[in-house]
mmCIF file of C-alpha atoms in Angstrom:
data_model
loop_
_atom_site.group_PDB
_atom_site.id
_atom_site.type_symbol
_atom_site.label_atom_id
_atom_site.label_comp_id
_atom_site.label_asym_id
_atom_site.label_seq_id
_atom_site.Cartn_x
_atom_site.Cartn_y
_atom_site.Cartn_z
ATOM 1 C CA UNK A 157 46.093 16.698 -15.224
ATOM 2 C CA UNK A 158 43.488 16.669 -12.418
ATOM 3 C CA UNK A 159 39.935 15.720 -13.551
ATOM 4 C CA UNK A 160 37.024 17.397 -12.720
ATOM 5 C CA UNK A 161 34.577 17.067 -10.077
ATOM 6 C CA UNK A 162 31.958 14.001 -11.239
ATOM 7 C CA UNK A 163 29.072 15.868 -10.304
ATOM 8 C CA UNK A 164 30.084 19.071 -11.952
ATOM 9 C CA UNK A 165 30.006 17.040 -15.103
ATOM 10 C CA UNK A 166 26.165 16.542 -14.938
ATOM 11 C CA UNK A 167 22.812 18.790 -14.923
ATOM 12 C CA UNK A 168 21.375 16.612 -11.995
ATOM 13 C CA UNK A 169 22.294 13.734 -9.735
ATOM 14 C CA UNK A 170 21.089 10.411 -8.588
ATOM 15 C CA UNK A 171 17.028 10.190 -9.112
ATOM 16 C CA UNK A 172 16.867 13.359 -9.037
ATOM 17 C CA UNK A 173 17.232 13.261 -12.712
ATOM 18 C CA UNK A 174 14.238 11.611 -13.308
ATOM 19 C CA UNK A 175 11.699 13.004 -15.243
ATOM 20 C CA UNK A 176 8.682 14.552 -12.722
ATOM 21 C CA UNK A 177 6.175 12.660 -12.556
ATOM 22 C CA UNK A 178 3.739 14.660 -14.046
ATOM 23 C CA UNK A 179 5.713 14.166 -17.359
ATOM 24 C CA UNK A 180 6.060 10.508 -17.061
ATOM 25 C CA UNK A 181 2.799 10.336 -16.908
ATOM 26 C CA UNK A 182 1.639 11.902 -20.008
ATOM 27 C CA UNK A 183 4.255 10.630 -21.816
ATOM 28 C CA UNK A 184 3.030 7.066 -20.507
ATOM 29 C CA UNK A 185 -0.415 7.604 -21.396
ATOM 30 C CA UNK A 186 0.067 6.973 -24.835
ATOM 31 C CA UNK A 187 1.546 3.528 -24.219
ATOM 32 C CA UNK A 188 -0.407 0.190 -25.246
ATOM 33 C CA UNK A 189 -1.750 -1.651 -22.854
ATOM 34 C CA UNK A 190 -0.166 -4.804 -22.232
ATOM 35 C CA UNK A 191 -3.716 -7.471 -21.878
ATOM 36 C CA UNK A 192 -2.761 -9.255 -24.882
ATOM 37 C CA UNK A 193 -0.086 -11.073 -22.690
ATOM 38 C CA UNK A 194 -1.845 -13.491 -20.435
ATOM 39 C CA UNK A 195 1.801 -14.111 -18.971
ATOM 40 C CA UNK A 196 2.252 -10.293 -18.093
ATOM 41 C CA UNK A 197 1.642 -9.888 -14.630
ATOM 42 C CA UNK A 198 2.927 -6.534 -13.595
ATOM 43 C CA UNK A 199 3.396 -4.163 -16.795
ATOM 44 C CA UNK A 200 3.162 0.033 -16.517
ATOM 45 C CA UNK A 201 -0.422 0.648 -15.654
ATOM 46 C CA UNK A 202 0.029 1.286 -12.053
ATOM 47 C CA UNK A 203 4.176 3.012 -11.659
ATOM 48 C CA UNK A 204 5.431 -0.202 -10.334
ATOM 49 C CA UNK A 205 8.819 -0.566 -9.519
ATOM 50 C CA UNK A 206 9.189 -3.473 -11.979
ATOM 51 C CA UNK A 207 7.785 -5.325 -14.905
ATOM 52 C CA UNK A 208 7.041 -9.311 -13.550
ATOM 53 C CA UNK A 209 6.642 -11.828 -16.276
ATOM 54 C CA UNK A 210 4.734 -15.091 -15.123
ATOM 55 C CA UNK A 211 7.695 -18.249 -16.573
ATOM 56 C CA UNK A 212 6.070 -21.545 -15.017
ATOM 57 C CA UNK A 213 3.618 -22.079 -12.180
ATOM 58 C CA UNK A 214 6.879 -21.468 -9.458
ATOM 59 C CA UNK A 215 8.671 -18.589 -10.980
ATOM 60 C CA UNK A 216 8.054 -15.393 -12.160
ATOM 61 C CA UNK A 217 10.964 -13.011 -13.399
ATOM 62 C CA UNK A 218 11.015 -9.679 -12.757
ATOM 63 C CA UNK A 219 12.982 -7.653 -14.551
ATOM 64 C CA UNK A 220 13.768 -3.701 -14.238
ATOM 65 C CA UNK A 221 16.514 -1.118 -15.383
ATOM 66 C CA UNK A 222 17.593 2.006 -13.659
ATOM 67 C CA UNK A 223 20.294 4.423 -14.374
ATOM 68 C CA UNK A 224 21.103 7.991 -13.570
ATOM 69 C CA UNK A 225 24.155 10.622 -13.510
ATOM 70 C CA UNK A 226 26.607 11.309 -10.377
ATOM 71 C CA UNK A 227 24.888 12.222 -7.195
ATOM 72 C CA UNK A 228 29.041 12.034 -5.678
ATOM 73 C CA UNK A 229 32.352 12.709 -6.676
ATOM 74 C CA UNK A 230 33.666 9.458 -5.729
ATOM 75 C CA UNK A 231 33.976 6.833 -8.661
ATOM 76 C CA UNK A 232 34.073 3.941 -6.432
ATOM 77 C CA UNK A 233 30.630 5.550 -4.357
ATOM 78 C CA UNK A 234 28.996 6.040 -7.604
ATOM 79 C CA UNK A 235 29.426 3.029 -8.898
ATOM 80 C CA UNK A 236 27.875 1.582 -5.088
ATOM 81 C CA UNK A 237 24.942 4.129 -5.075
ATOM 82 C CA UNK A 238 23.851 3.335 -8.932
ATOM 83 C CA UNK A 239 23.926 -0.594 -8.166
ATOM 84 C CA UNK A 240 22.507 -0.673 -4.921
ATOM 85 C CA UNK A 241 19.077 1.707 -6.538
ATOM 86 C CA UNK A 242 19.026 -0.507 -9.360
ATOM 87 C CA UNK A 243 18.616 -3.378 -7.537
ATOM 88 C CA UNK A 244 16.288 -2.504 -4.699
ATOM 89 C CA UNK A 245 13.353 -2.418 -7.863
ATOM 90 C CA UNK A 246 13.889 -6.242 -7.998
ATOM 91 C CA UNK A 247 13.681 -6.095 -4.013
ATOM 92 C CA UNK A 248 10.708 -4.230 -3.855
ATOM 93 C CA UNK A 249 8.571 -6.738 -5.587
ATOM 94 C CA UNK A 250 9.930 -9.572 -3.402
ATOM 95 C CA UNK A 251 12.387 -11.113 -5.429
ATOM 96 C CA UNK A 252 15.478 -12.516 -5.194
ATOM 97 C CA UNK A 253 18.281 -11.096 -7.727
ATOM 98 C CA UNK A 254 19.754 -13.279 -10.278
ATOM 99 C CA UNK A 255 21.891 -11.284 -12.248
ATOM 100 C CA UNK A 256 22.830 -7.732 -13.695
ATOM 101 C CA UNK A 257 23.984 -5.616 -17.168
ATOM 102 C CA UNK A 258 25.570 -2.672 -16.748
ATOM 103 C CA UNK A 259 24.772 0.461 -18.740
ATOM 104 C CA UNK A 260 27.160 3.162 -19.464
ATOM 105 C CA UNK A 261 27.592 6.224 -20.483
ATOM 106 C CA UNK A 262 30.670 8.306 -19.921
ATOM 107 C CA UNK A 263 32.599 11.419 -21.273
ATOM 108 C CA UNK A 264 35.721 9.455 -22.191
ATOM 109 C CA UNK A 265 37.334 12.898 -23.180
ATOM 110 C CA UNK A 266 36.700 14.083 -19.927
ATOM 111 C CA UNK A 267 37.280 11.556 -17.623
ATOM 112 C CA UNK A 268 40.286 8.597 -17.159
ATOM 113 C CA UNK A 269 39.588 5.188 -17.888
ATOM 114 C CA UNK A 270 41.173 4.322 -14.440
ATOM 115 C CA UNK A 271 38.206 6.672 -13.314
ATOM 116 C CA UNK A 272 35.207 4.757 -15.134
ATOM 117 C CA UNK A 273 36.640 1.288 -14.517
ATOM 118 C CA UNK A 274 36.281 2.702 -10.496
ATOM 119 C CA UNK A 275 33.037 3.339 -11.393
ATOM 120 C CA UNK A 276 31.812 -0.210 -12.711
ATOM 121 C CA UNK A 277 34.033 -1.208 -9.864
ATOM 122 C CA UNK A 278 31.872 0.242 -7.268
ATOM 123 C CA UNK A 279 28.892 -1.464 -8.949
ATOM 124 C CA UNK A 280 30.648 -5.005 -9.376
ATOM 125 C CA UNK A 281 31.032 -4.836 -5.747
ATOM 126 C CA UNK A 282 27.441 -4.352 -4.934
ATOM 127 C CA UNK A 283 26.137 -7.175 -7.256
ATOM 128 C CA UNK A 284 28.918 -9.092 -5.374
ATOM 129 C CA UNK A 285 27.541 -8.352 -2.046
ATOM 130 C CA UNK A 286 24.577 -9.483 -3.444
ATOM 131 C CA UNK A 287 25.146 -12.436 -4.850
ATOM 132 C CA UNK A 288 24.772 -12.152 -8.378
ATOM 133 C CA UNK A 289 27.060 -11.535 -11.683
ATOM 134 C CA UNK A 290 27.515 -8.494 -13.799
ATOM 135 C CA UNK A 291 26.922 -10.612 -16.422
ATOM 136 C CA UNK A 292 27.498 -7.943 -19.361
ATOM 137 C CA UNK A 293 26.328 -4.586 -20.499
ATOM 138 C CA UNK A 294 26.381 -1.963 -22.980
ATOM 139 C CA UNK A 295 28.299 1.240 -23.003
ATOM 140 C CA UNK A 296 28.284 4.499 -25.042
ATOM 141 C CA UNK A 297 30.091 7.875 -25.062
ATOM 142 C CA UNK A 298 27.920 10.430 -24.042
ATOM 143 C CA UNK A 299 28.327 13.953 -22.844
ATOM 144 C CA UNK A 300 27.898 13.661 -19.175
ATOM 145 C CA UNK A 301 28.853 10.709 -17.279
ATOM 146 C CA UNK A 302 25.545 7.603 -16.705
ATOM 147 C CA UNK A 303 25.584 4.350 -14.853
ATOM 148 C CA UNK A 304 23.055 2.307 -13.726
ATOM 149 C CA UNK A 305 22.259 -1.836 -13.814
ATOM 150 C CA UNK A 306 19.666 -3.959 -15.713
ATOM 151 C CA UNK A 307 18.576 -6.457 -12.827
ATOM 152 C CA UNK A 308 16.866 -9.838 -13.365
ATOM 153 C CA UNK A 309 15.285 -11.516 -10.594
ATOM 154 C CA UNK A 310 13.118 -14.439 -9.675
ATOM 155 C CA UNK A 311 9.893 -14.471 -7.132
ATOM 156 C CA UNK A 312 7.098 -17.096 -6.455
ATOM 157 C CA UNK A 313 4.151 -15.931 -8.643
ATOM 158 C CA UNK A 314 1.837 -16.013 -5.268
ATOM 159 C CA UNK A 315 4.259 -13.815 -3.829
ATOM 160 C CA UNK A 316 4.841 -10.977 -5.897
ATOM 161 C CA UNK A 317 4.874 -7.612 -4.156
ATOM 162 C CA UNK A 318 3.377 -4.495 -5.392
ATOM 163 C CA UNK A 319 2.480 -1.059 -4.793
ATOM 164 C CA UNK A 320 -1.220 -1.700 -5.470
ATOM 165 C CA UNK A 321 -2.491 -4.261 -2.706
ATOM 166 C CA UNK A 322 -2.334 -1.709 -0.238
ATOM 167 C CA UNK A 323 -5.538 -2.426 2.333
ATOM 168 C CA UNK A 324 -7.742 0.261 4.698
ATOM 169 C CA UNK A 325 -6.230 -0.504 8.342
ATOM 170 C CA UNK A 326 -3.053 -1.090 7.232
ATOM 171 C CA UNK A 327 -0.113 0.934 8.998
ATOM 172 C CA UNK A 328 2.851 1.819 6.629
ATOM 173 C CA UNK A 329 6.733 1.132 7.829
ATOM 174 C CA UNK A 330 9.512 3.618 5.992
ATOM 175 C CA UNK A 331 12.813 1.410 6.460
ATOM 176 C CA UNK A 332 15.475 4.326 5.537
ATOM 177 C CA UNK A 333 15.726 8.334 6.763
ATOM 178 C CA UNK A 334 14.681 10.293 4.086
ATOM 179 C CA UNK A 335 17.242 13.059 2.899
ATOM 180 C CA UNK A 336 19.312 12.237 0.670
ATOM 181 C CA UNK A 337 18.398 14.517 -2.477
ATOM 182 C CA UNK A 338 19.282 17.399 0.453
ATOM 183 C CA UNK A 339 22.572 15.756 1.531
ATOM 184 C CA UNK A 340 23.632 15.551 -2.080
ATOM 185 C CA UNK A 341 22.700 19.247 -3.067
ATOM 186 C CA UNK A 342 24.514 20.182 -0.062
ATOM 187 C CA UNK A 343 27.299 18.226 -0.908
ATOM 188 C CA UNK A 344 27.280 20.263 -4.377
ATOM 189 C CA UNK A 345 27.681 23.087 -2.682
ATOM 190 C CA UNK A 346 30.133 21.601 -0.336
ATOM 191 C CA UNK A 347 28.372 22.802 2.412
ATOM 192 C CA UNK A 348 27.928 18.671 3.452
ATOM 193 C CA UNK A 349 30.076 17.717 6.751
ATOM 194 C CA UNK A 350 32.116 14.381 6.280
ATOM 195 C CA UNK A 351 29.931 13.110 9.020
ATOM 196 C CA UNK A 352 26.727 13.942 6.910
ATOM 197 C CA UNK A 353 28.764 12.171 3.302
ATOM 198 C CA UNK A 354 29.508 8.870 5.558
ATOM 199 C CA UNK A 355 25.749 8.945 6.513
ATOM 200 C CA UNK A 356 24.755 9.754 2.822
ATOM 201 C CA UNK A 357 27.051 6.621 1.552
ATOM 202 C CA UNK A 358 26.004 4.270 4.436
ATOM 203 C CA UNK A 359 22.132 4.300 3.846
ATOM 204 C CA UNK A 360 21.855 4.592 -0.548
ATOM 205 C CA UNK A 361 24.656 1.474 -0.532
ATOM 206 C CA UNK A 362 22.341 -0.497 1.938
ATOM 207 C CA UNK A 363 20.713 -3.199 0.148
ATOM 208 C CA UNK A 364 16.684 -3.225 0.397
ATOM 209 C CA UNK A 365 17.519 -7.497 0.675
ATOM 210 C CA UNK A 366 14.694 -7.962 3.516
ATOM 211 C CA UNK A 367 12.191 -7.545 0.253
ATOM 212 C CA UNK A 368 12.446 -11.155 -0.486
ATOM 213 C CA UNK A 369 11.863 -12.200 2.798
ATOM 214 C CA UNK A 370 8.597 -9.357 2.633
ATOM 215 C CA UNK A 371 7.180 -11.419 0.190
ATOM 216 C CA UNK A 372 6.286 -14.316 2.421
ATOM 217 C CA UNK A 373 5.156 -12.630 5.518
ATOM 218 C CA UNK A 374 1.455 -12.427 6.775
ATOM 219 C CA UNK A 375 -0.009 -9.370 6.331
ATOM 220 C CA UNK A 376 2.236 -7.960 4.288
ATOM 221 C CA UNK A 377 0.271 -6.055 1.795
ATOM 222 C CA UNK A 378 2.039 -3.853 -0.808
ATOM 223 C CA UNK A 379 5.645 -2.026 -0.892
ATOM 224 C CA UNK A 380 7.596 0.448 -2.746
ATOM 225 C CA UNK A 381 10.930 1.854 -2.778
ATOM 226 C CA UNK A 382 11.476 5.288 -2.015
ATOM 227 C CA UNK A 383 13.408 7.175 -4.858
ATOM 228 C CA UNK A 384 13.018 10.026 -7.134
ATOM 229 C CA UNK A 385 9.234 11.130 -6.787
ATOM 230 C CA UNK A 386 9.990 11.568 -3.130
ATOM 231 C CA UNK A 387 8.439 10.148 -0.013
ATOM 232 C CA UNK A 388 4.912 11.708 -1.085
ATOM 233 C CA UNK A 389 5.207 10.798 -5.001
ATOM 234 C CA UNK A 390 5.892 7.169 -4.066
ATOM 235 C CA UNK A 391 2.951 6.998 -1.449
ATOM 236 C CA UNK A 392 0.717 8.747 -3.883
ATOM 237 C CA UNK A 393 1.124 6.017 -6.147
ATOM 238 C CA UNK A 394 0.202 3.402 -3.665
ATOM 239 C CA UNK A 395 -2.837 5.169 -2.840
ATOM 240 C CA UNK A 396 -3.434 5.472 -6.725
ATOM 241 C CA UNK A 397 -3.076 1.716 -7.354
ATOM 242 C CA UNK A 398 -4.880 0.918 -4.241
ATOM 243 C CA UNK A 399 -7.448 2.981 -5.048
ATOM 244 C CA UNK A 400 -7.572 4.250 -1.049
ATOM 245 C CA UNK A 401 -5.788 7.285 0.386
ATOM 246 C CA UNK A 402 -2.791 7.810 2.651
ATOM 247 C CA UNK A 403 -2.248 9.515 5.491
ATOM 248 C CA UNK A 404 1.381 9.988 7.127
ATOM 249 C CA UNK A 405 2.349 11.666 10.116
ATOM 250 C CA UNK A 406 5.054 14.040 8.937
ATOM 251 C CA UNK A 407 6.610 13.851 12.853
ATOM 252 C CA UNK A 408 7.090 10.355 12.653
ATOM 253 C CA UNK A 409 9.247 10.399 9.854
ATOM 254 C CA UNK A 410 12.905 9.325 10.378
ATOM 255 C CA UNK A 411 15.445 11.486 9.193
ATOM 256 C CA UNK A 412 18.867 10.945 8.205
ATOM 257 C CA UNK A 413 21.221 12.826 10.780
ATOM 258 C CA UNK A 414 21.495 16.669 9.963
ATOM 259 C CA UNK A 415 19.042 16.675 7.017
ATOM 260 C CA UNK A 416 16.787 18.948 9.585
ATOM 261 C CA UNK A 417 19.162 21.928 10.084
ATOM 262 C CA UNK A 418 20.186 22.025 5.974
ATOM 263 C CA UNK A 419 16.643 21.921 5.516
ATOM 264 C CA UNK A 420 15.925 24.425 7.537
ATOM 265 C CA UNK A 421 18.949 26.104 5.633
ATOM 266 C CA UNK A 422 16.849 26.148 2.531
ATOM 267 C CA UNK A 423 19.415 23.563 1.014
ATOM 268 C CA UNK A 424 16.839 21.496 -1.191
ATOM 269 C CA UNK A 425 17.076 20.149 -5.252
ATOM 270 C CA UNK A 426 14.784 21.725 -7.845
ATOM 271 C CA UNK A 427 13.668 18.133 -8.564
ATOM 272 C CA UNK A 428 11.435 18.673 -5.033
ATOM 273 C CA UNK A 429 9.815 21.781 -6.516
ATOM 274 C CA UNK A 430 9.150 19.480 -10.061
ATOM 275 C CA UNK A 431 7.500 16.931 -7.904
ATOM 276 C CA UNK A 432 5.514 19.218 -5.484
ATOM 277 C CA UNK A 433 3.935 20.765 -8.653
ATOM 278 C CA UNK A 434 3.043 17.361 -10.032
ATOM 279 C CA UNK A 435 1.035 15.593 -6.854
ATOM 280 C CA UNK A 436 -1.626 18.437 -7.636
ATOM 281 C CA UNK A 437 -4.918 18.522 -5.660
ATOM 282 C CA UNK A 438 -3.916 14.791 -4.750
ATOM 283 C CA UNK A 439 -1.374 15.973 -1.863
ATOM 284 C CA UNK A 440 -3.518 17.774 1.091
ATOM 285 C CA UNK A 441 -0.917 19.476 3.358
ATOM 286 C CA UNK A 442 -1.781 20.949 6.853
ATOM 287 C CA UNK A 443 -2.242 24.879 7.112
ATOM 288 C CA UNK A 444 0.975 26.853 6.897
ATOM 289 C CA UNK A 445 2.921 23.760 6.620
ATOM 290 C CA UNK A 446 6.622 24.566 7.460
ATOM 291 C CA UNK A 447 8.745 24.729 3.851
ATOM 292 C CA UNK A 448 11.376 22.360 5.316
ATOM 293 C CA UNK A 449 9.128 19.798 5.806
ATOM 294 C CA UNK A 450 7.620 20.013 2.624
ATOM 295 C CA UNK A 451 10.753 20.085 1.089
ATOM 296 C CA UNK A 452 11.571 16.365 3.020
ATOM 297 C CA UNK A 453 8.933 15.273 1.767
ATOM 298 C CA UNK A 454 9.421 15.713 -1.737
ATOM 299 C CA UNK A 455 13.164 14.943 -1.872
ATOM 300 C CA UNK A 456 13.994 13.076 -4.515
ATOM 301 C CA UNK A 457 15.680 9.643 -2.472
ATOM 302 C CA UNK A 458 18.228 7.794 -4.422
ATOM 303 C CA UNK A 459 18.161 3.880 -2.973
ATOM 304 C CA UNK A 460 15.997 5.571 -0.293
ATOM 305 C CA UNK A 461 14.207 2.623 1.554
ATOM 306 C CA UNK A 462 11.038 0.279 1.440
ATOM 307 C CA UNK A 463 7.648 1.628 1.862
ATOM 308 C CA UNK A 464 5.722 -1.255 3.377
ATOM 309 C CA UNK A 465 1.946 -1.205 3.775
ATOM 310 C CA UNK A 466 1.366 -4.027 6.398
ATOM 311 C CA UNK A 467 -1.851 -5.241 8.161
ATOM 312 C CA UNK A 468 -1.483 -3.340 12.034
ATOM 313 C CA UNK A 469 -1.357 -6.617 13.983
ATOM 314 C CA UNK A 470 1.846 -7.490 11.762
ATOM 315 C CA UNK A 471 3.552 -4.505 12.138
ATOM 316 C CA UNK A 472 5.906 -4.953 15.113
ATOM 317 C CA UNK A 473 6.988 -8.569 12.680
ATOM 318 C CA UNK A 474 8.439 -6.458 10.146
ATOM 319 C CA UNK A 475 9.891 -3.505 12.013
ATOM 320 C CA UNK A 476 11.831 -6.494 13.903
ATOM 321 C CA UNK A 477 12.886 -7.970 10.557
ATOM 322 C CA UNK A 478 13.875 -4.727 9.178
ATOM 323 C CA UNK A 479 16.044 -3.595 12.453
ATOM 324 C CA UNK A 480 17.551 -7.108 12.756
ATOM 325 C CA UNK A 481 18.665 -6.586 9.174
ATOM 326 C CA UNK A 482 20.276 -3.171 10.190
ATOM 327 C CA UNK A 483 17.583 -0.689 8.782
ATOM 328 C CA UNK A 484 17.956 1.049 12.601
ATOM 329 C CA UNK A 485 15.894 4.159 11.302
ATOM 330 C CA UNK A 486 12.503 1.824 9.994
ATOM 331 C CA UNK A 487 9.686 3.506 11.857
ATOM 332 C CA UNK A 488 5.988 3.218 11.580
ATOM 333 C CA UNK A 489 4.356 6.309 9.639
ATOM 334 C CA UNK A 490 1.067 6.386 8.438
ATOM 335 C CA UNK A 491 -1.674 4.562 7.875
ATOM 336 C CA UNK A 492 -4.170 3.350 4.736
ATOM 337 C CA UNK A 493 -7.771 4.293 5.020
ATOM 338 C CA UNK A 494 -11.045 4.405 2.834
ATOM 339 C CA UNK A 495 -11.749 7.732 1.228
ATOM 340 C CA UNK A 496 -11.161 9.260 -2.040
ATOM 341 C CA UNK A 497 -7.802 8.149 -3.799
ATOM 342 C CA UNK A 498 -5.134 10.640 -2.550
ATOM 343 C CA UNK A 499 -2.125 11.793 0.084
ATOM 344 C CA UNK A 500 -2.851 13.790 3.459
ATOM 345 C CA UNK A 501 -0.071 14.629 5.723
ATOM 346 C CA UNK A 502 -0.995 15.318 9.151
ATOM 347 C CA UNK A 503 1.211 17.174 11.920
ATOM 348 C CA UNK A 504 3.867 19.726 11.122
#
């Protein structure tokens, strides 16, 4: 008997299941503040991409979880996808992984065991290329079909990275095309060319890696990685924790090939219209701003890129080290000035 279609055993796919992040935020607003642990270095107060815990005066470990349901039908792709998003959290803050846990959660009525064990698989393979163990994991049987990683990583203390040391003058470097949460609606609808799947497959099981080497360049600043909020829900919350706003050039930004024409389609995910309605009167968009460029810039990424807020003179230093690495699509995009905290896009 033929199984069914991965994603048409889920309500959403990839981070585009995550809760918006208006939501998040009211539901973290209620949390305890973490001051009573001197050894606590990055905790929730400003949407990092990972908690950092301070071990010794030479390590810190950061540690971070991320999980979500099928954004393909391939087991084997899923199981890439998942690892390689869970993973570029421990990236973003400059770290070097150390090792995973898997979490599960799969309709064993409903799907093969041959099926899942392609799924955790796909992962395996990731951590592999990574250089680090799936060391264990926990798994449960739940109605639609979850997989994701705990990662555990190690960084200098001096050279954690996060999404709050952005500076006024900085320029700011997106390492991936944006448009995946389109590519993967459209491959719902199967309305996605195999040319536009390879594309999809080729930049969310890219490994953000060139975050550890981030973490000990001059004038690097802050950095993020791209993934459910969207391109303007992650920058918004560097402005936020920078306490400066953003401006990016919405021609600049580097596309993944064909993403423009199913835009222009009106292919799109409702999670763009959730995050739209959360940014608020922090997002300033240009007059009669097109709806197909709004709608790439709130696209929910999964293992979308790095956001990188970089001093200007060091710029051309880490578009290098990001092309070298084979992020061919890193472009500069914006900038970081003074004003009051929020996200403008110019252009469009």
């Amino acid at each position: 008997m033929s199984e069914p279609r991965l994603t048409s055993l889920a309500h959403g796919g990839g981070c585009g299941c995550k809760l918006s992040p208006s939501v998040l935020r009211q539901i973290l607003a209620g949390m305890p503040q973490a001051g009573l642990f001197a050894n606590l270095m990055v905790g929730t107060e400003t949407s990092d991409d990972a908690a950092v815990w301070r071990l010794n005066d030479h390590q810190a470990l950061v540690a971070t979880t991320d999980f979500f349901m099928p954004v393909v039908d391939d087991p084997f792709d899923f199981g890439q996808i998942a690892a390689t998003n869970a993973l570029s959290d421990v990236y973003a803050m400059g770290a070097t992984p150390i090792l995973a846990l898997a979490l599960v959660g799969m309709p064993v009525g409903q799907l093969s065991t041959a099926t899942i064990g392609r799924i955790l698989e796909g992962g395996a393979s990731v951590c592999a290329a990574a250089g680090i163990p799936v060391a264990g994991g926990h798994s449960i049987d739940s109605v639609e079909p979850i997989y994701g990683l705990v990662a555990l990583g190690l960084v200098h203390p001096d050279r954690v990275l996060t999404n709050r040391g952005a500076r006024a003058g900085d320029v700011l470097i997106l390492t991936k095309g944006l448009g995946v949460g389109i590519f993967s609606a459209a491959l719902k609808q199967e309305r996605l060319s195999p040319k536009g799947y390879a594309a999809l497959i080729t930049s969310t099981t890219q490994l953000n890696s060139i975050g550890a080497a981030l973490s000990g360049m001059a004038g690097v600043h802050a950095v993020t990685d791209v993934t459910g909020f969207g391109l303007a829900g992650h920058a918004l919350e560097m402005a936020r924790g920078s306490g400066l706003a953003i401006e990016i050039d919405t021609t600049a930004l580097p596309l993944l090939d064909g993403v423009e024409a199913l835009a222009r389609d009106g292919v799109r995910t409702g999670a763009s219209t959730r995050n739209l309605d959360s940014y608020g009167e922090f997002l300033d968009l240009p007059t009669a701003y097109e709806a197909f460029r709004r709608d790439i810039l709130t696209d929910p990424q999964t293992s979308g890129g790095l956001l990188i807020s970089v001093a200007a003179e060091k710029a051309d230093a880490v578009l290098t080290l990001a092309r070298e690495a084979g992020f061919h699509q890193a472009e500069i995009i914006g900038r970081v000035v003074d004003g009051p905290v929020g996200l403008r896009v110019l252009g469009g």
